[in-house]
Amino acid sequence: MKLEFIDLGLLLKADNLTIPYGLQDELLFVCVKAYLLELLNDPETEIYHFGYAPDNTADGQDELLYDGNLFRIIVNEKYVGVGLESSPLEVKKAFYSLVANYDPDWCSIMQDAGETIIETTIELLYREVF
């Protein structure tokens, strides 16, 4: 029997973040890491979404977009030790440890635009964590 692991996605609101447009990967991660760690460590930070890694298919659909800035961290569940049944505190602690100790394989800024709403997402993708 082979164990199957899923990619998990954690989304956090980051409306107070000044988006460092024009940066990607290592430079972008360096610029946003402290802010993201502060969010993950703050007991007041609410999880906007946690579950299966979401896709970006909301262009042009205001009702599916968040009007502001988000962080999206995608990682395979085997690297964070939490699952869909984990508490918000467990999830935030696990993702804090991930971000504090490992650089993502990919870090980029994405925008989805509706008719009146623009969602800006900084996405961190972790493929393998060592």
mmCIF file of C-alpha atoms in Angstrom:
data_model
loop_
_atom_site.group_PDB
_atom_site.id
_atom_site.type_symbol
_atom_site.label_atom_id
_atom_site.label_comp_id
_atom_site.label_asym_id
_atom_site.label_seq_id
_atom_site.Cartn_x
_atom_site.Cartn_y
_atom_site.Cartn_z
ATOM 1 C CA MET A 1 0.000 0.000 0.000
ATOM 2 C CA LYS A 2 1.410 3.353 -1.061
ATOM 3 C CA LEU A 3 0.780 6.428 1.068
ATOM 4 C CA GLU A 4 -0.736 9.322 -0.829
ATOM 5 C CA PHE A 5 -0.020 12.866 0.262
ATOM 6 C CA ILE A 6 -1.830 15.991 -0.893
ATOM 7 C CA ASP A 7 -0.664 19.526 -1.588
ATOM 8 C CA LEU A 8 -2.039 21.891 1.009
ATOM 9 C CA GLY A 9 -2.622 25.574 0.519
ATOM 10 C CA LEU A 10 -2.663 28.192 3.258
ATOM 11 C CA LEU A 11 -3.985 31.648 2.434
ATOM 12 C CA LEU A 12 -3.554 34.625 4.747
ATOM 13 C CA LYS A 13 -4.753 38.188 4.218
ATOM 14 C CA ALA A 14 -1.875 40.648 3.871
ATOM 15 C CA ASP A 15 -3.617 43.949 3.250
ATOM 16 C CA ASN A 16 -1.006 46.025 5.108
ATOM 17 C CA LEU A 17 1.825 44.651 2.998
ATOM 18 C CA THR A 18 3.333 46.934 0.399
ATOM 19 C CA ILE A 19 3.719 44.620 -2.567
ATOM 20 C CA PRO A 20 7.309 44.660 -3.895
ATOM 21 C CA TYR A 21 6.383 44.532 -7.589
ATOM 22 C CA GLY A 22 9.114 43.545 -10.004
ATOM 23 C CA LEU A 23 10.707 40.987 -7.702
ATOM 24 C CA GLN A 24 10.425 37.225 -7.805
ATOM 25 C CA ASP A 25 11.868 34.085 -6.285
ATOM 26 C CA GLU A 26 14.745 34.675 -3.826
ATOM 27 C CA LEU A 27 14.578 38.484 -3.763
ATOM 28 C CA LEU A 28 10.818 38.516 -3.309
ATOM 29 C CA PHE A 29 11.017 35.924 -0.536
ATOM 30 C CA VAL A 30 13.705 37.922 1.292
ATOM 31 C CA CYS A 31 11.524 41.051 1.086
ATOM 32 C CA VAL A 32 8.350 39.448 2.442
ATOM 33 C CA LYS A 33 9.678 36.758 4.811
ATOM 34 C CA ALA A 34 9.665 38.861 8.008
ATOM 35 C CA TYR A 35 6.140 40.143 7.333
ATOM 36 C CA LEU A 36 4.873 36.627 6.625
ATOM 37 C CA LEU A 37 6.503 35.210 9.763
ATOM 38 C CA GLU A 38 4.926 38.002 11.802
ATOM 39 C CA LEU A 39 1.499 37.101 10.376
ATOM 40 C CA LEU A 40 1.976 33.413 11.103
ATOM 41 C CA ASN A 41 3.138 34.120 14.657
ATOM 42 C CA ASP A 42 0.360 36.584 15.496
ATOM 43 C CA PRO A 43 -2.473 34.899 17.451
ATOM 44 C CA GLU A 44 -4.894 37.424 15.922
ATOM 45 C CA THR A 45 -4.134 36.357 12.341
ATOM 46 C CA GLU A 46 -7.053 34.446 10.919
ATOM 47 C CA ILE A 47 -6.608 31.804 8.272
ATOM 48 C CA TYR A 48 -8.408 32.932 5.121
ATOM 49 C CA HIS A 49 -8.262 29.430 3.604
ATOM 50 C CA PHE A 50 -6.620 26.147 4.474
ATOM 51 C CA GLY A 51 -7.127 22.984 2.491
ATOM 52 C CA TYR A 52 -6.409 21.562 -0.897
ATOM 53 C CA ALA A 53 -4.147 23.891 -2.843
ATOM 54 C CA PRO A 54 -6.439 26.328 -4.671
ATOM 55 C CA ASP A 55 -5.997 27.320 -8.285
ATOM 56 C CA ASN A 56 -6.154 30.733 -9.910
ATOM 57 C CA THR A 57 -9.235 30.606 -12.073
ATOM 58 C CA ALA A 58 -11.199 33.605 -10.833
ATOM 59 C CA ASP A 59 -10.247 36.204 -13.456
ATOM 60 C CA GLY A 60 -13.226 38.356 -14.312
ATOM 61 C CA GLN A 61 -15.364 36.990 -11.463
ATOM 62 C CA ASP A 62 -15.586 39.552 -8.660
ATOM 63 C CA GLU A 63 -17.546 37.206 -6.393
ATOM 64 C CA LEU A 64 -14.638 34.724 -6.364
ATOM 65 C CA LEU A 65 -11.882 37.260 -5.676
ATOM 66 C CA TYR A 66 -10.604 38.820 -2.488
ATOM 67 C CA ASP A 67 -10.282 42.598 -2.797
ATOM 68 C CA GLY A 68 -6.759 42.982 -1.428
ATOM 69 C CA ASN A 69 -3.477 41.181 -0.845
ATOM 70 C CA LEU A 70 -2.983 37.542 0.060
ATOM 71 C CA PHE A 71 -0.154 35.162 0.832
ATOM 72 C CA ARG A 72 -0.602 31.667 -0.589
ATOM 73 C CA ILE A 73 1.778 28.967 0.648
ATOM 74 C CA ILE A 74 1.572 25.617 -1.096
ATOM 75 C CA VAL A 75 3.377 22.575 0.261
ATOM 76 C CA ASN A 76 2.902 18.836 0.383
ATOM 77 C CA GLU A 77 1.371 17.781 3.694
ATOM 78 C CA LYS A 78 4.236 15.377 4.421
ATOM 79 C CA TYR A 79 6.588 18.360 4.867
ATOM 80 C CA VAL A 80 4.487 20.264 7.404
ATOM 81 C CA GLY A 81 3.040 17.463 9.507
ATOM 82 C CA VAL A 82 -0.491 18.873 9.553
ATOM 83 C CA GLY A 83 -3.604 17.884 7.696
ATOM 84 C CA LEU A 84 -7.112 19.055 6.995
ATOM 85 C CA GLU A 85 -8.223 18.115 10.520
ATOM 86 C CA SER A 86 -5.522 20.190 12.261
ATOM 87 C CA SER A 87 -6.406 23.211 14.384
ATOM 88 C CA PRO A 88 -5.658 26.735 13.107
ATOM 89 C CA LEU A 89 -2.915 27.094 15.735
ATOM 90 C CA GLU A 90 -1.255 23.837 14.635
ATOM 91 C CA VAL A 91 -1.452 24.929 11.002
ATOM 92 C CA LYS A 92 0.070 28.353 11.656
ATOM 93 C CA LYS A 93 2.884 26.851 13.761
ATOM 94 C CA ALA A 94 3.715 24.261 11.093
ATOM 95 C CA PHE A 95 3.759 26.828 8.303
ATOM 96 C CA TYR A 96 5.780 29.221 10.475
ATOM 97 C CA SER A 97 8.425 26.529 10.868
ATOM 98 C CA LEU A 98 8.396 25.888 7.117
ATOM 99 C CA VAL A 99 8.831 29.560 6.159
ATOM 100 C CA ALA A 100 11.390 30.231 8.917
ATOM 101 C CA ASN A 101 13.625 27.302 7.985
ATOM 102 C CA TYR A 102 13.287 26.750 4.239
ATOM 103 C CA ASP A 103 13.304 28.852 1.100
ATOM 104 C CA PRO A 104 10.505 28.149 -1.349
ATOM 105 C CA ASP A 105 11.243 26.624 -4.732
ATOM 106 C CA TRP A 106 9.236 29.386 -6.318
ATOM 107 C CA CYS A 107 7.956 32.769 -5.121
ATOM 108 C CA SER A 108 5.969 35.079 -7.344
ATOM 109 C CA ILE A 109 3.364 37.822 -7.415
ATOM 110 C CA MET A 110 0.118 37.077 -9.229
ATOM 111 C CA GLN A 111 -2.907 39.242 -9.873
ATOM 112 C CA ASP A 112 -6.441 38.180 -10.659
ATOM 113 C CA ALA A 113 -8.686 40.990 -11.827
ATOM 114 C CA GLY A 114 -12.429 41.136 -11.863
ATOM 115 C CA GLU A 115 -14.584 43.972 -13.091
ATOM 116 C CA THR A 116 -14.083 46.008 -9.903
ATOM 117 C CA ILE A 117 -11.808 43.867 -7.695
ATOM 118 C CA ILE A 118 -8.100 43.114 -7.906
ATOM 119 C CA GLU A 119 -6.656 40.262 -5.881
ATOM 120 C CA THR A 120 -2.875 40.329 -5.501
ATOM 121 C CA THR A 121 -1.310 37.113 -4.254
ATOM 122 C CA ILE A 122 2.258 36.400 -3.257
ATOM 123 C CA GLU A 123 2.626 32.684 -3.784
ATOM 124 C CA LEU A 124 5.292 30.529 -2.182
ATOM 125 C CA LEU A 125 5.578 27.035 -3.606
ATOM 126 C CA TYR A 126 7.519 24.352 -1.754
ATOM 127 C CA ARG A 127 8.129 21.205 -3.794
ATOM 128 C CA GLU A 128 10.779 19.474 -1.691
ATOM 129 C CA VAL A 129 11.911 20.407 1.782
ATOM 130 C CA PHE A 130 15.221 19.150 3.170
#
